Amino acid sequence: MQVKEFKPLIVAFCCNWCSYAGADLAGNNRADYPADVKIIRLPCSCRVNPMFILKAFQKGADGVILCGCLPGDCHYTSGNYYTRRRMAMLFSMLDFLGIERERTRVEWVSAAEGAKFAATMNDFVATVKALGENKRLEDLRCKK
Amino acid sequence: MQRIGVFVCWCGSNIAGTVDVKQVAKALENEPGVVYSTDYQYMCSQAGQDMIVNAVKEHRLTGIVVCSCSPRMHEQTFRKTAAKAGLNPYMVEIANIREQCSWVHKDMIVGTEKAIILGKAAVAKVNLNAPLTPGESPVTKRALVIGGGIAGIQTALDIADAGFEVDIVEKKPTIGGKMAQLDKTFPTLDCAACILTPKMVDVAQHEKIRVFSFSEVSEVSGFVGNFEVTIKKKARYVKEDICTGCGACVDKCPVKKVPNEFNLGMDNRKAIYIPFAQAVPKVATIDPNACNMLKAGKCGVCSKVCTAGAIDYTQKDELVTEKYGAIVVATGFEPISMEKFDEYAYSQSKDVITSLEFERLTNAAGPTQGKLLRPSDLKHPEKIVFVQCVGSRCASCAEKGKEYCSKICCMYTAKHAMLTRDKYPDTDVTVFYIDVRTPGKNFDEFYRRATEDYGVKYIKGMVGKIVPEGDKLHVQGSDLIANEQVHIDADLVVLAAAIEPDKSARPLATMLTASMDTNDFFTEAHPKLRPVESPTAGVFLSGACQGPKDIPETVSQAGAAAAKVIGLLAKDKLLGNPCVASSDENMCNGCSSCANVCPYGAITYEDKEFRMPDRTIQVRRIAKVNPAVCQGCGCCTVTCPSGAMDLRGFTNSQIMAEVDAICK
């Protein structure tokens, strides 16, 4: 029997000013990364409410990554510092609930770092793939 | 319920090559709210936009999803299209199926699948979009130019000539920048001072321009059209408005051995000094680290000889706050330090110099009055070796130098070599190069003149080591064309040091929240289409702060930046960003959490009366967002413990819907 390759579902939250532009640059440079990554554009990484991440896992995401401007370079001066603190808390709580630390990540990607964006996504997808499907927090009612 | 139209763009083959656009359009047809779905070769073209306008009318659409390139590219275009069709511009959402789908994936099936999901997410978002109206804000019709080199000078003059007030902030005691230190300029060989100093005088005399010399920007707040900038005027211990620049104090100052920064330390200046004869403003400055009066309270000669009474030993740094509508960054460049390149013996021999030092050596106003003499023994050098790309194009040695090409070195080295041969035909001049890059107007002709008419020897290859031996410098290099080692005993070696952004650029970028690349050059809003604007609205870029540039290029960019500033200042009102935070007063309990995290101080509190169900009146403290100040980061929305704060255009429910659509 042929085993179907596991395709993880990755939600990436990107800030408009740095990492979303970095993702665009990855496109401009035709850098390759897996299509498992789906990007949601936000004004700033600090717009990411922990609820969004919980929702993603509830709906069957296998990994969630947040990308923001490099520390000190936030378009809104300090947003990414809030992100860093909030996510440190959230991720350790998720870890407690059984969602491995490797499934969640915060990464800083500047608008000039298209190659870094692609490399980050490649690495993250590979990491999540190795962990396999996420079963925790999943709302079974959502399954069709 | 919305009536949504979906428009899938082929972008020629850019999208259609990897994404089955027809299938995407078909798949999105059945999404909730979608009443119309189609595809077209170029949605952004006039025909494509007309198609959208017609569809809005025909199908009574209330929302639009365009599956196309990045919203950073064409969001504005399609918002305008929506407005043309009579829709609110903020009823448009873009699914980025080019940069973030077709260009990064190669498989048609995978690409199409992903494009459909991205389209679904955009549809889910538009379903919850609400019409937004931007607020208006006034424009302060004044501009600030940071940096007083040729870039800043040209920008300021152009803006001021259009009738707007301009302030220049320059950290050095005089404007003029690097160009003031140059001798002649390529490719026409006119003298730098002859073309720069009249412009400096124009700046000084222009009724619309004010120069804050010896000053730095210390704080920036506000936003496009309404910046508030605090400028620190450093104490120069001389009253700027009284000093006539006569120079009597400089003549009499007893402290004579202070290295002269203007001549790169190759000669000395006094403790009180005027950087050079044509300085603007021509005002003396006291160096507090050298002045006996300021250090030990003993001397005071300058105040005794100053007939104008301009000396003030008690002067302190002064902070001035000004308002501006636009800010131009023109912080320029700096040659890199030669510290890490000791194989070239820069620290071991005075006769190994950088190109900027060579510039001062050949300048008539320089330490040798323009005579080319070796710094060590003031003898005329008979053999000169120029080494190009010192620290430039250093991909393999990124820890020492820069990966990029510094762009100006090929041309100024050709200039130095040519001028040396012109003035001293008996001198033997050799240039080591990796490539000679001359892609400017009349540049290649100039370089050919150096080799063909002036007999400059060009050797393709790098120099490996320079060893001082007696009064000679033993240069070991390689000739890649002859495939042999070259040994030259030179009298003088000139290093074409790479250039890097000025050290003040990084902290300034943080203050302006303007982004920079990994080399600390400011990034432009779009590398091709918006090259003089920073991604931060109201901040413009002029000159080498954006990337290495020669003088002609710097001047053209300076003029372009000025044109953009004039365009902004000519407006009476600016439309703001309607995607700002707003608080639901029924849910807010006035806890102050949001105000604590707001980087702009946009949130204030007021007491409001509420009618309760039992008909009593209750007064409650609630948060109020000032939409003109809020920049829409959304930090407060996540902080709010009662969920009262939300961000228009990126509401909690919209983002939740996107997550939902992606994870379905």
Coordinates of C-alpha atoms in Angstrom, one line a residue, chain B residues 36-552:
Chain B
Y36 CA -19.3 36.4 -9.5
S37 CA -15.9 35.0 -10.3
T38 CA -13.7 35.4 -13.3
D39 CA -10.1 35.5 -14.5
Y40 CA -8.1 37.8 -16.8
Q41 CA -4.6 38.2 -18.2
Y42 CA -3.7 41.5 -16.5
M43 CA -6.2 42.7 -13.8
C44 CA -4.1 45.8 -13.1
S45 CA -4.3 47.0 -16.7
Q46 CA -6.9 49.5 -17.8
A47 CA -9.0 46.7 -19.4
G48 CA -8.8 44.6 -16.2
Q49 CA -9.8 47.5 -14.0
D50 CA -12.7 48.3 -16.3
M51 CA -13.8 44.7 -16.0
I52 CA -14.0 45.1 -12.3
V53 CA -15.9 48.4 -12.5
N54 CA -18.4 46.8 -14.9
A55 CA -18.8 43.7 -12.8
V56 CA -19.5 45.8 -9.7
K57 CA -22.3 47.6 -11.5
E58 CA -23.7 44.5 -13.3
H59 CA -23.7 42.2 -10.3
R60 CA -24.3 44.8 -7.6
L61 CA -21.1 43.7 -5.8
T62 CA -20.4 45.0 -2.3
G63 CA -17.0 43.4 -1.9
I64 CA -14.0 42.5 -4.2
V65 CA -11.4 39.9 -3.9
V66 CA -8.5 40.2 -6.3
C67 CA -6.2 37.1 -6.5
S68 CA -3.0 38.7 -7.9
C69 CA 0.4 40.0 -6.9
S70 CA 1.3 41.2 -3.4
P71 CA -1.0 43.9 -1.8
R72 CA 2.2 45.8 -1.3
M73 CA 2.3 46.2 -5.1
H74 CA -1.3 46.9 -6.2
E75 CA -3.6 47.2 -3.2
Q76 CA -3.8 50.9 -3.8
T77 CA -4.6 50.4 -7.5
F78 CA -7.5 48.1 -6.8
R79 CA -8.8 50.3 -4.0
K80 CA -8.9 53.2 -6.5
T81 CA -10.7 50.9 -8.9
A82 CA -13.3 50.1 -6.3
A83 CA -13.8 53.8 -5.6
K84 CA -14.3 54.4 -9.3
A85 CA -17.0 51.8 -9.2
G86 CA -18.7 53.5 -6.3
L87 CA -17.6 51.1 -3.7
N88 CA -15.8 51.9 -0.5
P89 CA -12.1 51.4 -1.2
Y90 CA -11.6 49.3 1.9
M91 CA -14.0 46.6 0.6
V92 CA -11.2 45.2 -1.4
E93 CA -8.9 42.3 -0.3
I94 CA -6.0 40.9 -2.2
A95 CA -5.0 37.2 -2.2
N96 CA -1.3 37.2 -2.8
I97 CA -1.0 34.4 -5.3
R98 CA 2.1 35.6 -7.1
E99 CA 5.0 36.5 -4.7
Q100 CA 3.7 34.1 -2.1
C101 CA 2.4 31.3 -4.3
S102 CA 3.2 31.0 -8.0
W103 CA 6.8 32.4 -7.7
V104 CA 7.8 30.2 -4.8
H105 CA 6.2 26.9 -5.9
K106 CA 6.9 25.0 -9.1
D107 CA 4.2 22.4 -9.2
M108 CA 0.9 23.3 -10.9
I109 CA -1.3 21.2 -8.7
V110 CA 0.3 22.4 -5.5
G111 CA 0.3 26.0 -6.6
T112 CA -3.4 25.8 -7.6
E113 CA -4.4 24.2 -4.4
K114 CA -2.6 26.9 -2.4
A115 CA -4.0 29.7 -4.5
I116 CA -7.5 28.5 -3.9
I117 CA -6.9 28.4 -0.1
L118 CA -5.5 31.9 -0.2
G119 CA -8.5 33.0 -2.2
K120 CA -10.9 31.5 0.3
A121 CA -9.1 33.3 3.1
A122 CA -9.5 36.6 1.3
V123 CA -13.2 35.9 0.6
A124 CA -13.8 35.0 4.3
K125 CA -12.2 38.3 5.2
V126 CA -14.1 40.4 2.8
N127 CA -17.3 38.9 4.1
L128 CA -16.6 40.7 7.3
N129 CA -15.1 43.9 5.8
A130 CA -16.9 47.2 6.7
P131 CA -16.6 50.4 4.8
L132 CA -13.9 52.6 6.3
T133 CA -13.4 56.3 5.9
P134 CA -9.9 57.8 6.4
G135 CA -9.6 60.8 8.7
E136 CA -7.9 64.0 7.4
S137 CA -4.9 65.5 9.0
P138 CA -3.3 68.9 8.2
V139 CA 0.2 69.2 6.7
T140 CA 3.0 71.2 8.3
K141 CA 4.5 72.8 5.3
R142 CA 8.1 72.6 6.3
A143 CA 10.7 70.0 5.7
L144 CA 13.7 68.7 7.7
V145 CA 16.8 67.5 5.9
I146 CA 19.1 65.4 8.0
G147 CA 22.7 65.7 6.8
G148 CA 24.4 68.7 5.1
G149 CA 26.5 67.0 2.4
I150 CA 25.9 67.5 -1.3
A151 CA 22.7 65.3 -1.0
G152 CA 21.2 67.3 1.8
I153 CA 22.3 70.6 0.3
Q154 CA 20.7 69.9 -3.1
T155 CA 17.5 68.5 -1.6
A156 CA 17.2 71.6 0.7
L157 CA 17.8 74.0 -2.2
D158 CA 15.3 72.3 -4.4
I159 CA 12.6 72.3 -1.7
A160 CA 13.3 75.9 -0.7
D161 CA 13.2 77.1 -4.3
A162 CA 9.7 75.7 -4.5
G163 CA 8.8 78.0 -1.7
F164 CA 8.8 75.7 1.4
E165 CA 10.8 76.3 4.5
V166 CA 13.6 73.8 5.1
D167 CA 15.9 73.1 8.1
I168 CA 19.1 71.3 7.6
V169 CA 20.6 69.4 10.6
E170 CA 24.3 68.7 10.2
K171 CA 26.3 67.0 12.9
K172 CA 29.7 68.6 11.9
P173 CA 30.4 72.3 12.5
T174 CA 30.0 73.0 8.8
I175 CA 27.9 71.7 5.9
G176 CA 29.6 70.4 2.8
G177 CA 30.1 66.8 3.8
K178 CA 32.5 64.5 2.0
M179 CA 32.4 66.5 -1.2
A180 CA 34.1 69.4 0.6
Q181 CA 37.1 67.2 1.2
L182 CA 37.5 66.1 -2.4
D183 CA 40.0 67.6 -4.8
K184 CA 38.7 67.1 -8.3
T185 CA 35.6 65.2 -9.4
F186 CA 35.3 62.6 -12.1
P187 CA 34.7 62.4 -15.1
T188 CA 35.0 66.1 -15.9
L189 CA 37.7 67.0 -13.4
D190 CA 36.2 70.2 -12.2
C191 CA 37.3 71.0 -8.7
A192 CA 34.9 69.9 -6.0
A193 CA 35.1 73.1 -4.1
C194 CA 34.4 75.2 -7.1
I195 CA 31.1 73.5 -7.7
L196 CA 30.2 72.8 -4.1
T197 CA 31.0 76.0 -2.2
P198 CA 28.6 78.2 -4.3
K199 CA 25.8 75.9 -3.4
M200 CA 26.9 76.1 0.3
V201 CA 26.7 79.9 0.0
D202 CA 23.2 79.6 -1.6
V203 CA 22.1 77.5 1.4
A204 CA 23.5 80.1 3.8
Q205 CA 21.8 83.0 2.0
H206 CA 18.4 81.3 1.2
E207 CA 15.7 83.0 3.1
K208 CA 13.7 79.7 3.3
I209 CA 16.7 77.6 4.7
R210 CA 17.9 77.4 8.2
V211 CA 21.1 75.5 9.0
F212 CA 21.5 73.7 12.4
S213 CA 25.2 73.0 12.2
F214 CA 26.9 71.0 15.0
S215 CA 23.5 69.6 15.8
E216 CA 21.9 66.2 15.9
V217 CA 18.4 64.8 15.8
S218 CA 17.6 63.4 19.2
E219 CA 14.0 62.5 19.1
V220 CA 11.3 62.1 16.4
S221 CA 7.6 61.7 17.0
G222 CA 4.4 62.1 15.0
F223 CA 3.7 60.9 11.5
V224 CA 3.6 62.0 7.9
G225 CA 2.7 65.7 7.6
N226 CA 3.0 66.1 11.3
F227 CA 6.4 65.2 12.6
E228 CA 7.7 66.7 15.8
V229 CA 11.5 66.6 15.9
T230 CA 13.8 67.5 18.8
I231 CA 17.2 68.8 17.6
K232 CA 20.2 68.9 19.9
K233 CA 22.4 71.9 19.2
K234 CA 25.7 70.8 20.7
A235 CA 27.6 73.4 22.6
R236 CA 30.3 75.0 20.4
Y237 CA 31.2 77.5 23.1
V238 CA 30.9 80.3 20.5
K239 CA 27.7 82.3 20.0
E240 CA 26.8 81.4 16.4
D241 CA 24.8 84.6 15.8
I242 CA 27.6 86.9 16.9
C243 CA 30.7 85.2 15.6
T244 CA 31.9 86.8 12.3
G245 CA 34.3 84.1 11.4
C246 CA 37.2 86.5 11.3
G247 CA 39.6 83.8 12.6
A248 CA 41.5 86.0 15.2
C249 CA 40.7 83.5 17.9
V250 CA 42.1 80.7 15.8
D251 CA 45.4 82.6 15.2
K252 CA 46.0 83.3 18.8
C253 CA 44.9 79.9 20.3
P254 CA 47.9 78.4 22.0
V255 CA 46.8 74.7 21.7
K256 CA 48.2 73.8 18.3
K257 CA 48.5 70.1 18.2
V258 CA 45.0 68.8 17.8
P259 CA 44.7 66.3 14.9
N260 CA 42.7 68.0 12.1
E261 CA 39.6 65.9 11.3
F262 CA 39.0 67.7 8.0
N263 CA 42.5 66.6 6.8
L264 CA 42.0 63.2 8.3
G265 CA 44.6 63.8 10.9
M266 CA 47.4 64.5 8.5
D267 CA 48.0 67.9 10.0
N268 CA 47.0 69.7 13.1
R269 CA 44.4 72.4 14.0
K270 CA 43.9 74.6 17.1
A271 CA 41.6 73.9 20.0
I272 CA 39.3 76.6 18.5
Y273 CA 38.9 76.1 14.8
I274 CA 37.0 76.8 11.6
P275 CA 37.1 73.5 9.6
F276 CA 38.0 75.1 6.3
A277 CA 38.0 78.5 4.8
Q278 CA 34.7 78.2 3.0
A279 CA 32.8 76.7 5.9
V280 CA 29.1 77.4 6.2
P281 CA 28.3 78.7 8.7
K282 CA 31.7 80.4 9.0
V283 CA 31.7 80.2 12.8
A284 CA 34.5 79.0 15.1
T285 CA 34.0 76.0 17.3
I286 CA 35.9 75.1 20.5
D287 CA 37.0 71.5 21.0
P288 CA 36.2 70.9 24.7
N289 CA 38.6 68.0 24.8
A290 CA 41.5 70.2 23.8
C291 CA 40.7 73.7 25.1
N292 CA 42.7 74.6 28.2
M293 CA 40.0 77.0 29.4
L294 CA 37.3 74.3 29.3
K295 CA 39.5 71.6 30.7
A296 CA 41.4 73.5 33.4
G297 CA 39.9 77.0 33.5
K298 CA 43.2 78.5 32.5
C299 CA 43.7 80.5 29.3
G300 CA 40.8 82.5 27.9
V301 CA 42.9 83.9 25.1
C302 CA 40.2 83.6 22.5
S303 CA 37.6 85.5 24.5
K304 CA 40.2 88.3 24.9
V305 CA 40.9 88.6 21.2
C306 CA 37.3 88.3 20.1
T307 CA 36.2 91.8 19.4
A308 CA 32.7 90.7 18.8
G309 CA 32.4 89.0 22.2
A310 CA 31.2 85.7 20.7
I311 CA 33.1 83.3 23.0
D312 CA 30.9 81.7 25.7
Y313 CA 32.6 79.1 27.8
T314 CA 29.4 78.4 29.7
Q315 CA 27.4 77.3 26.7
K316 CA 25.4 74.1 27.1
D317 CA 23.8 71.7 24.7
E318 CA 20.5 73.1 23.7
L319 CA 17.3 71.2 22.7
V320 CA 15.0 72.7 20.1
T321 CA 11.7 71.2 19.1
E322 CA 10.4 71.9 15.6
K323 CA 7.5 70.7 13.5
Y324 CA 7.8 69.3 10.0
G325 CA 5.6 67.7 7.4
A326 CA 8.4 65.7 5.7
I327 CA 11.8 64.4 6.7
V328 CA 14.6 63.7 4.3
V329 CA 17.5 61.4 5.4
A330 CA 20.8 62.4 3.7
T331 CA 23.3 61.0 6.2
G332 CA 25.8 59.8 3.6
F333 CA 28.7 57.5 4.0
E334 CA 32.0 56.9 5.7
P335 CA 35.0 54.9 4.4
I336 CA 35.4 51.7 6.4
S337 CA 38.1 51.4 9.0
M338 CA 41.3 49.9 7.7
E339 CA 41.9 48.2 11.1
K340 CA 41.0 44.7 9.9
F341 CA 43.1 44.9 6.8
D342 CA 46.5 44.9 8.3
E343 CA 48.0 42.8 5.5
Y344 CA 48.1 46.2 3.7
A345 CA 50.2 47.6 6.6
Y346 CA 48.0 50.7 7.0
S347 CA 48.7 50.9 10.7
Q348 CA 52.5 50.1 10.2
S349 CA 53.4 52.8 7.7
K350 CA 52.3 56.4 7.2
D351 CA 52.8 55.9 3.5
V352 CA 49.9 53.5 3.2
I353 CA 47.0 55.9 2.9
T354 CA 43.3 55.7 2.0
S355 CA 41.9 57.3 -1.1
L356 CA 40.2 60.0 0.9
E357 CA 43.6 60.8 2.5
F358 CA 45.1 60.9 -1.0
E359 CA 42.3 63.4 -2.0
R360 CA 43.4 65.7 0.9
L361 CA 47.1 65.3 -0.2
T362 CA 46.4 66.5 -3.7
N363 CA 44.0 69.3 -2.6
A364 CA 45.4 72.8 -2.8
A365 CA 43.8 73.5 0.6
G366 CA 45.2 70.3 2.1
P367 CA 48.1 69.6 4.4
T368 CA 50.7 69.8 1.7
Q369 CA 49.0 72.6 -0.3
G370 CA 48.3 70.2 -3.1
K371 CA 51.9 68.9 -3.5
L372 CA 51.9 65.1 -3.7
L373 CA 54.3 64.3 -0.9
R374 CA 54.7 61.1 1.1
P375 CA 53.3 61.6 4.7
S376 CA 56.4 60.0 6.3
D377 CA 59.3 62.1 4.9
L378 CA 57.5 64.6 2.7
K379 CA 59.5 63.3 -0.4
H380 CA 57.9 63.1 -3.8
P381 CA 56.8 59.5 -4.3
E382 CA 58.2 58.0 -7.5
K383 CA 56.3 54.7 -7.5
I384 CA 52.7 54.7 -6.4
V385 CA 50.5 51.6 -6.2
F386 CA 46.7 51.9 -6.0
V387 CA 44.8 48.9 -4.5
Q388 CA 41.1 48.7 -5.4
C389 CA 38.3 46.9 -3.7
V390 CA 39.8 47.0 -0.2
G391 CA 36.8 45.7 1.8
S392 CA 34.4 45.9 -1.2
R393 CA 33.0 42.8 -2.9
C394 CA 34.3 40.8 0.0
A395 CA 31.9 37.9 -0.2
S396 CA 34.5 35.5 1.3
C397 CA 35.6 37.9 4.0
A398 CA 32.3 39.4 5.1
E399 CA 33.6 39.5 8.7
K400 CA 36.2 42.1 7.6
G401 CA 34.6 44.0 4.7
K402 CA 31.4 44.4 2.8
E403 CA 29.8 42.1 0.3
Y404 CA 28.6 44.9 -2.0
C405 CA 30.5 46.9 -4.6
S406 CA 31.2 50.4 -3.3
K407 CA 30.6 51.7 -6.8
I408 CA 32.7 54.9 -6.7
C409 CA 36.2 53.5 -6.2
C410 CA 37.0 52.4 -9.8
M411 CA 36.3 55.9 -11.0
Y412 CA 38.1 57.9 -8.3
T413 CA 41.1 55.6 -8.5
A414 CA 41.3 56.2 -12.3
K415 CA 41.0 59.9 -11.5
H416 CA 43.8 59.8 -8.9
A417 CA 46.1 57.8 -11.2
M418 CA 45.4 60.2 -14.1
L419 CA 45.9 63.3 -12.1
T420 CA 49.2 62.0 -10.6
R421 CA 50.5 61.2 -14.1
D422 CA 49.3 64.5 -15.4
K423 CA 51.0 66.5 -12.7
Y424 CA 54.1 64.3 -12.2
P425 CA 54.7 62.5 -15.5
D426 CA 57.8 60.8 -14.1
T427 CA 55.8 59.0 -11.5
D428 CA 55.2 55.2 -12.1
V429 CA 51.5 54.5 -11.3
T430 CA 50.1 50.9 -11.0
V431 CA 46.5 50.0 -10.2
F432 CA 45.5 46.6 -8.9
Y433 CA 41.9 45.8 -9.7
I434 CA 39.4 42.9 -9.7
D435 CA 37.2 44.4 -12.3
V436 CA 37.0 48.0 -13.6
R437 CA 33.4 49.1 -13.5
T438 CA 32.6 52.2 -15.4
P439 CA 28.9 52.2 -16.3
G440 CA 28.2 56.0 -16.1
K441 CA 28.0 58.7 -18.7
N442 CA 31.5 59.4 -20.1
F443 CA 33.0 57.0 -17.4
D444 CA 34.5 54.4 -19.7
E445 CA 36.1 57.1 -21.9
F446 CA 37.6 58.5 -18.7
Y447 CA 39.1 55.2 -17.6
R448 CA 40.5 54.6 -21.1
R449 CA 42.1 58.0 -21.1
A450 CA 43.9 57.0 -17.9
T451 CA 45.3 53.9 -19.4
E452 CA 45.8 55.0 -23.0
D453 CA 46.7 58.7 -22.8
Y454 CA 48.3 58.8 -19.4
G455 CA 50.0 55.4 -19.3
V456 CA 48.6 54.2 -16.0
K457 CA 49.4 50.5 -15.6
Y458 CA 46.4 48.4 -14.7
I459 CA 47.0 44.9 -13.3
K460 CA 44.1 42.5 -12.9
G461 CA 44.6 40.9 -9.6
M462 CA 44.6 41.5 -5.9
V463 CA 47.4 42.5 -3.6
G464 CA 48.1 39.9 -1.0
K465 CA 50.5 41.6 1.3
I466 CA 52.4 44.9 1.8
V467 CA 55.5 44.9 3.9
P468 CA 57.3 48.1 4.8
E469 CA 61.0 47.7 4.0
G470 CA 63.3 50.6 4.8
D471 CA 61.6 53.6 3.2
K472 CA 59.9 51.4 0.6
L473 CA 56.7 49.4 0.7
H474 CA 57.1 46.0 -0.7
V475 CA 53.9 45.2 -2.6
Q476 CA 53.2 41.5 -3.3
G477 CA 50.4 41.0 -5.8
S478 CA 49.2 38.7 -8.5
D479 CA 48.7 39.4 -12.2
L480 CA 45.8 37.1 -13.2
I481 CA 46.2 37.7 -16.9
A482 CA 49.9 37.0 -17.1
N483 CA 49.4 34.4 -14.4
E484 CA 52.4 35.5 -12.4
Q485 CA 53.3 37.0 -9.0
V486 CA 54.1 40.7 -9.1
H487 CA 56.5 42.5 -6.7
I488 CA 56.7 46.2 -6.6
D489 CA 58.8 48.4 -4.3
A490 CA 56.5 51.4 -3.9
D491 CA 56.9 54.7 -2.3
L492 CA 53.2 55.3 -1.6
V493 CA 50.3 52.9 -1.5
V494 CA 46.7 54.1 -1.8
L495 CA 43.9 51.9 -0.6
A496 CA 40.4 52.3 -2.2
A497 CA 38.5 51.6 1.1
A498 CA 35.0 50.4 0.8
I499 CA 32.3 52.8 1.9
E500 CA 29.6 52.1 4.5
P501 CA 26.7 54.1 5.8
D502 CA 27.5 56.8 8.4
K503 CA 27.4 55.5 12.0
S504 CA 24.6 57.9 12.9
A505 CA 22.3 56.2 10.4
R506 CA 21.3 53.2 12.5
P507 CA 20.0 55.1 15.6
L508 CA 18.3 57.6 13.3
A509 CA 16.5 54.8 11.4
T510 CA 15.2 53.5 14.8
M511 CA 14.0 57.0 15.7
L512 CA 12.3 57.3 12.3
T513 CA 11.1 53.7 12.3
A514 CA 12.5 53.6 8.8
S515 CA 13.8 50.2 7.7
M516 CA 17.4 49.4 6.8
D517 CA 19.0 46.5 5.0
T518 CA 21.6 44.2 6.5
N519 CA 24.4 46.7 5.6
D520 CA 22.6 49.6 7.4
F521 CA 21.7 51.3 4.1
F522 CA 18.2 52.7 4.3
T523 CA 15.7 50.6 2.2
E524 CA 13.5 52.3 -0.3
A525 CA 9.7 51.8 -0.5
H526 CA 10.2 50.0 -3.8
P527 CA 13.6 49.3 -5.4
K528 CA 12.5 50.4 -8.9
L529 CA 9.3 52.4 -8.6
R530 CA 9.8 54.3 -5.4
P531 CA 13.5 54.7 -5.0
V532 CA 13.6 57.9 -3.0
E533 CA 10.9 57.1 -0.5
S534 CA 11.3 55.1 2.7
P535 CA 8.6 52.6 3.4
T536 CA 7.7 54.9 6.4
A537 CA 5.4 57.6 5.0
G538 CA 6.8 61.1 5.0
V539 CA 10.4 59.9 5.3
F540 CA 12.5 60.3 2.1
L541 CA 16.0 59.2 1.1
S542 CA 18.7 61.3 -0.5
G543 CA 22.2 60.2 -1.5
A544 CA 24.5 57.5 -0.2
C545 CA 22.5 56.7 2.9
Q546 CA 20.4 54.5 0.5
G547 CA 23.4 52.9 -1.2
P548 CA 26.8 53.8 -2.6
K549 CA 26.5 56.6 -5.1
D550 CA 28.7 59.1 -6.9
I551 CA 28.1 62.8 -7.1
P552 CA 26.0 63.0 -10.3

